[in-house]
Amino acid sequence: MRSARRTSTFRRQRVLRMTERDVTSWSSDKLKELLLGVYVENEEGSCEITEVSKLEGEASINNRKGKLIFFYEWDVKATWKGTSNMGVRYTGNLEVPNLSDENDMDELDISVTLCKDEPETPLIFLMKQEGVKKIRTALRSYVDCLKTEFTQGMILPTANGVSKQQESQCSVKVDKTQFGSASSAPRPTTGVKIPTCKFTMKETFLTSPEELYRVFTNQEMVQAFTHGAALVEGEKGGKFRLLDGNVLGEFQELVPEQKIVMKWRYNTWPCEHYATVTINLTDHGSDTELSMECKGVPGSEEERTREGWQRYYFEAIKQTFGYGARLY
């Protein structure tokens, strides 16, 4: 590994005099986003990556004589947690010590273990088989995103010898989930600008603003109405990830019983593109009115996003907690 790093460093030094773009910070955020979306389950139970504990390395894009060269070297460590179908919980670790442009993705060493003193469980085999497959897919998505999202503005050759600038966007391949039919802290959109739209929705729930607020910000309640594992950090700056990692974002503003503002995205949207969702709760005594504004949604995704919120948030919440009421 040390030899490979020295070789890569030497190659990097030879091209530094050319145009270079440092994408280390973006890469760190993207790797965390993709790995925290890993979730697997079978008849024995379910497992998910809950924390990326170590990300050491660097990444850059270099333009050498009109040719783009991608460098990345990462040592990754993460924590996974499993829950058996009997409700027993387990904790383990995973490590990827050689994620590099010099190593073939299919030959990456991905180590999955149980934490010391944890009893044996069939879930370790679930992570070593299906979990490793999804981890490899997530890492491959990072590389694909790196080679498209951050090439904007880098000089590329054309057929007639005239240079041009590359503009592109990245769409991460993920498993199809129940939420609609066909992401680190959220950051402004990079790459190609896309047309966006804004829409509003209203819904009435037969519960108090306090209880409805908890439905959106409490991890156990989110897991209840989405019927699956979810990560929900109910505080300003806290991350959330649900529906098998295909919906994710960050809470930007939280006013208990009154207001929730979040950066929200489908994992299939262009890299780093988030909509801003603002939810206001109004107490009417016997019920609570929820008013939602969703802006910055890709124009082509308006209908899917609106239907997704209606079916997999609003209707699912009513059916799960019995808050059913008239629809607007």
GROMACS .gro file of C-alpha atoms in nm:
model
  328
    1MET     CA    1   0.000   0.000   0.000
    2ARG     CA    2   0.284   0.240   0.088
    3SER     CA    3   0.454   0.164  -0.242
    4ALA     CA    4   0.135   0.236  -0.431
    5ARG     CA    5   0.095   0.566  -0.250
    6ARG     CA    6   0.453   0.671  -0.335
    7THR     CA    7   0.398   0.583  -0.700
    8SER     CA    8   0.072   0.774  -0.710
    9THR     CA    9   0.231   1.074  -0.538
   10PHE     CA   10   0.514   1.075  -0.792
   11ARG     CA   11   0.268   1.065  -1.083
   12ARG     CA   12   0.072   1.347  -0.925
   13GLN     CA   13   0.381   1.566  -0.891
   14ARG     CA   14   0.445   1.533  -1.265
   15VAL     CA   15   0.109   1.688  -1.355
   16LEU     CA   16   0.071   1.955  -1.087
   17ARG     CA   17   0.208   2.215  -1.326
   18MET     CA   18  -0.104   2.161  -1.535
   19THR     CA   19  -0.460   2.267  -1.448
   20GLU     CA   20  -0.565   2.100  -1.123
   21ARG     CA   21  -0.887   2.093  -0.924
   22ASP     CA   22  -0.880   1.972  -0.563
   23VAL     CA   23  -1.194   1.770  -0.488
   24THR     CA   24  -1.091   1.622  -0.154
   25SER     CA   25  -1.358   1.799   0.051
   26TRP     CA   26  -1.635   1.717  -0.197
   27SER     CA   27  -1.514   1.355  -0.213
   28SER     CA   28  -1.526   1.320   0.163
   29ASP     CA   29  -1.886   1.445   0.173
   30LYS     CA   30  -1.990   1.228  -0.122
   31LEU     CA   31  -1.836   0.912   0.019
   32LYS     CA   32  -2.014   0.965   0.350
   33GLU     CA   33  -2.344   1.032   0.176
   34LEU     CA   34  -2.322   0.719  -0.038
   35LEU     CA   35  -2.199   0.485   0.235
   36LEU     CA   36  -2.463   0.600   0.481
   37GLY     CA   37  -2.716   0.493   0.220
   38VAL     CA   38  -2.614   0.126   0.245
   39TYR     CA   39  -2.891  -0.093   0.387
   40VAL     CA   40  -2.952  -0.467   0.343
   41GLU     CA   41  -3.202  -0.711   0.484
   42ASN     CA   42  -3.318  -1.073   0.460
   43GLU     CA   43  -3.518  -1.320   0.667
   44GLU     CA   44  -3.256  -1.300   0.947
   45GLY     CA   45  -3.288  -0.925   0.996
   46SER     CA   46  -3.138  -0.602   0.861
   47CYS     CA   47  -2.805  -0.419   0.859
   48GLU     CA   48  -2.706  -0.062   0.778
   49ILE     CA   49  -2.400   0.159   0.789
   50THR     CA   50  -2.459   0.415   1.064
   51GLU     CA   51  -2.130   0.603   1.083
   52VAL     CA   52  -1.825   0.672   0.868
   53SER     CA   53  -1.560   0.695   1.138
   54LYS     CA   54  -1.251   0.749   0.923
   55LEU     CA   55  -1.189   0.901   0.581
   56GLU     CA   56  -0.822   0.966   0.518
   57GLY     CA   57  -0.696   1.053   0.174
   58GLU     CA   58  -0.723   1.298  -0.112
   59ALA     CA   59  -0.869   1.344  -0.457
   60SER     CA   60  -0.799   1.576  -0.750
   61ILE     CA   61  -0.857   1.620  -1.121
   62ASN     CA   62  -0.571   1.724  -1.347
   63ASN     CA   63  -0.568   1.846  -1.705
   64ARG     CA   64  -0.248   1.739  -1.878
   65LYS     CA   65  -0.217   1.835  -2.242
   66GLY     CA   66  -0.593   1.833  -2.287
   67LYS     CA   67  -0.643   1.499  -2.113
   68LEU     CA   68  -0.821   1.471  -1.779
   69ILE     CA   69  -0.647   1.254  -1.519
   70PHE     CA   70  -0.827   1.154  -1.199
   71PHE     CA   71  -0.640   1.086  -0.876
   72TYR     CA   72  -0.798   0.953  -0.557
   73GLU     CA   73  -0.663   0.759  -0.261
   74TRP     CA   74  -0.879   0.680   0.042
   75ASP     CA   75  -0.862   0.475   0.359
   76VAL     CA   76  -1.219   0.424   0.478
   77LYS     CA   77  -1.352   0.289   0.807
   78ALA     CA   78  -1.717   0.273   0.910
   79THR     CA   79  -1.955   0.127   1.167
   80TRP     CA   80  -2.251  -0.094   1.080
   81LYS     CA   81  -2.538  -0.200   1.299
   82GLY     CA   82  -2.767  -0.497   1.259
   83THR     CA   83  -3.102  -0.592   1.407
   84SER     CA   84  -3.217  -0.953   1.402
   85ASN     CA   85  -3.578  -1.047   1.336
   86MET     CA   86  -3.602  -1.110   1.712
   87GLY     CA   87  -3.498  -0.753   1.788
   88VAL     CA   88  -3.141  -0.832   1.901
   89ARG     CA   89  -2.895  -0.561   1.800
   90TYR     CA   90  -2.536  -0.606   1.687
   91THR     CA   91  -2.252  -0.369   1.602
   92GLY     CA   92  -1.962  -0.421   1.365
   93ASN     CA   93  -1.694  -0.247   1.163
   94LEU     CA   94  -1.592  -0.234   0.800
   95GLU     CA   95  -1.275  -0.114   0.636
   96VAL     CA   96  -1.169  -0.029   0.282
   97PRO     CA   97  -0.794   0.040   0.299
   98ASN     CA   98  -0.717   0.073  -0.071
   99LEU     CA   99  -0.977   0.280  -0.255
  100SER     CA  100  -0.751   0.424  -0.523
  101ASP     CA  101  -0.741   0.509  -0.894
  102GLU     CA  102  -0.468   0.244  -0.921
  103ASN     CA  103  -0.688  -0.041  -0.797
  104ASP     CA  104  -0.967  -0.212  -0.987
  105MET     CA  105  -1.305  -0.161  -0.817
  106ASP     CA  106  -1.391  -0.531  -0.839
  107GLU     CA  107  -1.070  -0.621  -0.656
  108LEU     CA  108  -1.109  -0.383  -0.362
  109ASP     CA  109  -1.041  -0.535  -0.021
  110ILE     CA  110  -1.360  -0.470   0.182
  111SER     CA  111  -1.330  -0.613   0.532
  112VAL     CA  112  -1.645  -0.666   0.745
  113THR     CA  113  -1.622  -0.776   1.109
  114LEU     CA  114  -1.824  -0.787   1.430
  115CYS     CA  115  -1.711  -0.575   1.722
  116LYS     CA  116  -1.516  -0.749   1.996
  117ASP     CA  117  -1.734  -0.945   2.242
  118GLU     CA  118  -2.032  -0.941   2.008
  119PRO     CA  119  -2.189  -1.291   1.978
  120GLU     CA  120  -2.194  -1.465   1.643
  121THR     CA  121  -2.492  -1.384   1.423
  122PRO     CA  122  -2.606  -1.475   1.071
  123LEU     CA  123  -2.618  -1.100   1.006
  124ILE     CA  124  -2.241  -1.097   0.961
  125PHE     CA  125  -2.286  -1.314   0.653
  126LEU     CA  126  -2.555  -1.079   0.524
  127MET     CA  127  -2.311  -0.788   0.549
  128LYS     CA  128  -2.021  -0.986   0.400
  129GLN     CA  129  -2.228  -1.088   0.100
  130GLU     CA  130  -2.506  -0.844   0.017
  131GLY     CA  131  -2.360  -0.561   0.223
  132VAL     CA  132  -2.024  -0.576   0.047
  133LYS     CA  133  -2.201  -0.571  -0.291
  134LYS     CA  134  -2.382  -0.250  -0.198
  135ILE     CA  135  -2.066  -0.096  -0.054
  136ARG     CA  136  -1.883  -0.168  -0.379
  137THR     CA  137  -2.173  -0.014  -0.574
  138ALA     CA  138  -2.160   0.297  -0.355
  139LEU     CA  139  -1.785   0.335  -0.409
  140ARG     CA  140  -1.827   0.287  -0.783
  141SER     CA  141  -2.095   0.558  -0.780
  142TYR     CA  142  -1.847   0.792  -0.610
  143VAL     CA  143  -1.593   0.736  -0.887
  144ASP     CA  144  -1.859   0.785  -1.157
  145CYS     CA  145  -1.972   1.106  -0.990
  146LEU     CA  146  -1.613   1.229  -0.958
  147LYS     CA  147  -1.555   1.179  -1.331
  148THR     CA  148  -1.865   1.373  -1.434
  149GLU     CA  149  -1.968   1.623  -1.168
  150PHE     CA  150  -1.635   1.798  -1.118
  151THR     CA  151  -1.504   1.809  -1.472
  152GLN     CA  152  -1.697   2.130  -1.542
  153GLY     CA  153  -1.453   2.399  -1.649
  154MET     CA  154  -1.165   2.159  -1.715
  155ILE     CA  155  -1.025   2.192  -2.067
  156LEU     CA  156  -1.086   1.897  -2.301
  157PRO     CA  157  -0.970   1.836  -2.659
  158THR     CA  158  -1.214   1.825  -2.951
  159ALA     CA  159  -1.201   1.646  -3.283
  160ASN     CA  160  -1.074   1.955  -3.469
  161GLY     CA  161  -0.814   2.037  -3.206
  162VAL     CA  162  -1.003   2.328  -3.051
  163SER     CA  163  -1.035   2.306  -2.676
  164LYS     CA  164  -1.370   2.313  -2.502
  165GLN     CA  165  -1.498   2.309  -2.147
  166GLN     CA  166  -1.673   2.005  -2.009
  167GLU     CA  167  -2.016   2.048  -1.853
  168SER     CA  168  -2.197   1.754  -1.704
  169GLN     CA  169  -2.406   1.627  -1.421
  170CYS     CA  170  -2.404   1.307  -1.224
  171SER     CA  171  -2.688   1.074  -1.141
  172VAL     CA  172  -2.607   0.808  -0.885
  173LYS     CA  173  -2.737   0.461  -0.964
  174VAL     CA  174  -2.938   0.324  -0.673
  175ASP     CA  175  -3.179   0.045  -0.613
  176LYS     CA  176  -3.542   0.121  -0.702
  177THR     CA  177  -3.749   0.178  -0.387
  178GLN     CA  178  -4.110   0.220  -0.293
  179PHE     CA  179  -4.081   0.601  -0.276
  180GLY     CA  180  -4.207   0.715  -0.615
  181SER     CA  181  -4.116   0.558  -0.943
  182ALA     CA  182  -3.850   0.667  -1.185
  183SER     CA  183  -2.711   1.286  -0.017
  184SER     CA  184  -2.206   1.542   0.455
  185ALA     CA  185  -2.370   1.842   0.473
  186PRO     CA  186  -2.582   1.953   0.186
  187ARG     CA  187  -2.411   2.212  -0.032
  188PRO     CA  188  -2.519   2.433  -0.321
  189THR     CA  189  -2.565   2.270  -0.657
  190THR     CA  190  -2.249   2.224  -0.861
  191GLY     CA  191  -2.207   2.135  -1.225
  192VAL     CA  192  -2.474   2.215  -1.479
  193LYS     CA  193  -2.756   2.444  -1.375
  194ILE     CA  194  -3.091   2.275  -1.413
  195PRO     CA  195  -3.440   2.426  -1.437
  196THR     CA  196  -3.627   2.401  -1.109
  197CYS     CA  197  -3.979   2.459  -0.985
  198LYS     CA  198  -4.171   2.529  -0.666
  199PHE     CA  199  -4.496   2.381  -0.539
  200THR     CA  200  -4.705   2.396  -0.223
  201MET     CA  201  -4.924   2.142  -0.045
  202LYS     CA  202  -5.167   2.149   0.249
  203GLU     CA  203  -5.290   1.866   0.466
  204THR     CA  204  -5.490   1.835   0.788
  205PHE     CA  205  -5.400   1.586   1.061
  206LEU     CA  206  -5.613   1.488   1.360
  207THR     CA  207  -5.337   1.541   1.615
  208SER     CA  208  -5.153   1.820   1.793
  209PRO     CA  209  -4.868   2.027   1.642
  210GLU     CA  210  -4.638   1.884   1.908
  211GLU     CA  211  -4.709   1.525   1.804
  212LEU     CA  212  -4.693   1.599   1.431
  213TYR     CA  213  -4.359   1.777   1.476
  214ARG     CA  214  -4.222   1.464   1.645
  215VAL     CA  215  -4.336   1.248   1.353
  216PHE     CA  216  -4.089   1.429   1.124
  217THR     CA  217  -3.799   1.465   1.369
  218ASN     CA  218  -3.804   1.147   1.579
  219GLN     CA  219  -3.617   0.851   1.433
  220GLU     CA  220  -3.846   0.581   1.573
  221MET     CA  221  -4.158   0.755   1.442
  222VAL     CA  222  -4.004   0.800   1.097
  223GLN     CA  223  -3.912   0.432   1.092
  224ALA     CA  224  -4.271   0.349   1.186
  225PHE     CA  225  -4.440   0.530   0.897
  226THR     CA  226  -4.173   0.441   0.639
  227HIS     CA  227  -4.171   0.077   0.754
  228GLY     CA  228  -3.793   0.051   0.741
  229ALA     CA  229  -3.463   0.158   0.890
  230ALA     CA  230  -3.396   0.532   0.896
  231LEU     CA  231  -3.139   0.778   1.028
  232VAL     CA  232  -3.294   1.093   1.176
  233GLU     CA  233  -3.093   1.344   1.378
  234GLY     CA  234  -3.369   1.576   1.501
  235GLU     CA  235  -3.163   1.891   1.556
  236LYS     CA  236  -3.043   2.188   1.353
  237GLY     CA  237  -2.773   2.061   1.118
  238GLY     CA  238  -2.881   1.703   1.182
  239LYS     CA  239  -2.891   1.461   0.891
  240PHE     CA  240  -3.173   1.232   0.787
  241ARG     CA  241  -3.182   0.932   0.555
  242LEU     CA  242  -3.481   0.711   0.490
  243LEU     CA  243  -3.646   0.475   0.241
  244ASP     CA  244  -3.338   0.262   0.186
  245GLY     CA  245  -3.114   0.567   0.154
  246ASN     CA  246  -3.297   0.713  -0.144
  247VAL     CA  247  -3.431   1.017   0.044
  248LEU     CA  248  -3.180   1.220   0.241
  249GLY     CA  249  -3.095   1.567   0.359
  250GLU     CA  250  -3.037   1.796   0.654
  251PHE     CA  251  -3.250   1.993   0.899
  252GLN     CA  252  -3.180   2.364   0.849
  253GLU     CA  253  -3.424   2.517   1.097
  254LEU     CA  254  -3.636   2.360   1.369
  255VAL     CA  255  -3.897   2.545   1.573
  256PRO     CA  256  -4.074   2.288   1.795
  257GLU     CA  257  -4.447   2.255   1.725
  258GLN     CA  258  -4.430   2.527   1.456
  259LYS     CA  259  -4.179   2.498   1.174
  260ILE     CA  260  -3.937   2.259   1.001
  261VAL     CA  261  -3.699   2.367   0.723
  262MET     CA  262  -3.488   2.104   0.553
  263LYS     CA  263  -3.260   2.045   0.260
  264TRP     CA  264  -3.418   1.744   0.088
  265ARG     CA  265  -3.332   1.530  -0.213
  266TYR     CA  266  -3.382   1.205  -0.396
  267ASN     CA  267  -3.053   1.022  -0.430
  268THR     CA  268  -3.120   1.002  -0.804
  269TRP     CA  269  -3.114   1.381  -0.849
  270PRO     CA  270  -2.804   1.549  -0.993
  271CYS     CA  271  -2.515   1.536  -0.748
  272GLU     CA  272  -2.535   1.786  -0.463
  273HIS     CA  273  -2.872   1.923  -0.575
  274TYR     CA  274  -3.118   1.973  -0.290
  275ALA     CA  275  -3.467   2.117  -0.273
  276THR     CA  276  -3.565   2.336   0.024
  277VAL     CA  277  -3.871   2.207   0.205
  278THR     CA  278  -4.046   2.435   0.455
  279ILE     CA  279  -4.320   2.291   0.674
  280ASN     CA  280  -4.541   2.515   0.891
  281LEU     CA  281  -4.777   2.370   1.152
  282THR     CA  282  -5.093   2.558   1.256
  283ASP     CA  283  -5.294   2.453   1.561
  284HIS     CA  284  -5.671   2.452   1.503
  285GLY     CA  285  -5.756   2.298   1.836
  286SER     CA  286  -5.904   1.969   1.721
  287ASP     CA  287  -5.653   1.925   1.441
  288THR     CA  288  -5.331   2.060   1.290
  289GLU     CA  289  -5.292   2.211   0.944
  290LEU     CA  290  -4.964   2.138   0.770
  291SER     CA  291  -4.857   2.383   0.498
  292MET     CA  292  -4.557   2.282   0.291
  293GLU     CA  293  -4.353   2.472   0.034
  294CYS     CA  294  -4.102   2.276  -0.172
  295LYS     CA  295  -3.872   2.485  -0.392
  296GLY     CA  296  -3.569   2.402  -0.601
  297VAL     CA  297  -3.718   2.075  -0.728
  298PRO     CA  298  -3.583   1.972  -1.071
  299GLY     CA  299  -3.854   2.060  -1.322
  300SER     CA  300  -3.884   1.706  -1.451
  301GLU     CA  301  -3.927   1.574  -1.096
  302GLU     CA  302  -4.221   1.789  -0.979
  303GLU     CA  303  -4.497   1.531  -1.026
  304ARG     CA  304  -4.297   1.244  -0.876
  305THR     CA  305  -4.192   1.456  -0.578
  306ARG     CA  306  -4.543   1.583  -0.512
  307GLU     CA  307  -4.694   1.233  -0.537
  308GLY     CA  308  -4.418   1.092  -0.320
  309TRP     CA  309  -4.486   1.339  -0.040
  310GLN     CA  310  -4.860   1.277  -0.063
  311ARG     CA  311  -4.841   0.899  -0.059
  312TYR     CA  312  -4.530   0.811   0.139
  313TYR     CA  313  -4.534   1.095   0.390
  314PHE     CA  314  -4.886   1.231   0.444
  315GLU     CA  315  -5.097   0.924   0.375
  316ALA     CA  316  -4.845   0.690   0.540
  317ILE     CA  317  -4.842   0.907   0.855
  318LYS     CA  318  -5.222   0.904   0.875
  319GLN     CA  319  -5.246   0.531   0.823
  320THR     CA  320  -4.969   0.452   1.072
  321PHE     CA  321  -5.072   0.683   1.357
  322GLY     CA  322  -5.444   0.721   1.290
  323TYR     CA  323  -5.430   1.092   1.210
  324GLY     CA  324  -5.669   1.057   0.915
  325ALA     CA  325  -5.868   1.362   0.812
  326ARG     CA  326  -6.014   1.529   0.507
  327LEU     CA  327  -5.783   1.596   0.213
  328TYR     CA  328  -5.737   1.929   0.038
   0.00000   0.00000   0.00000
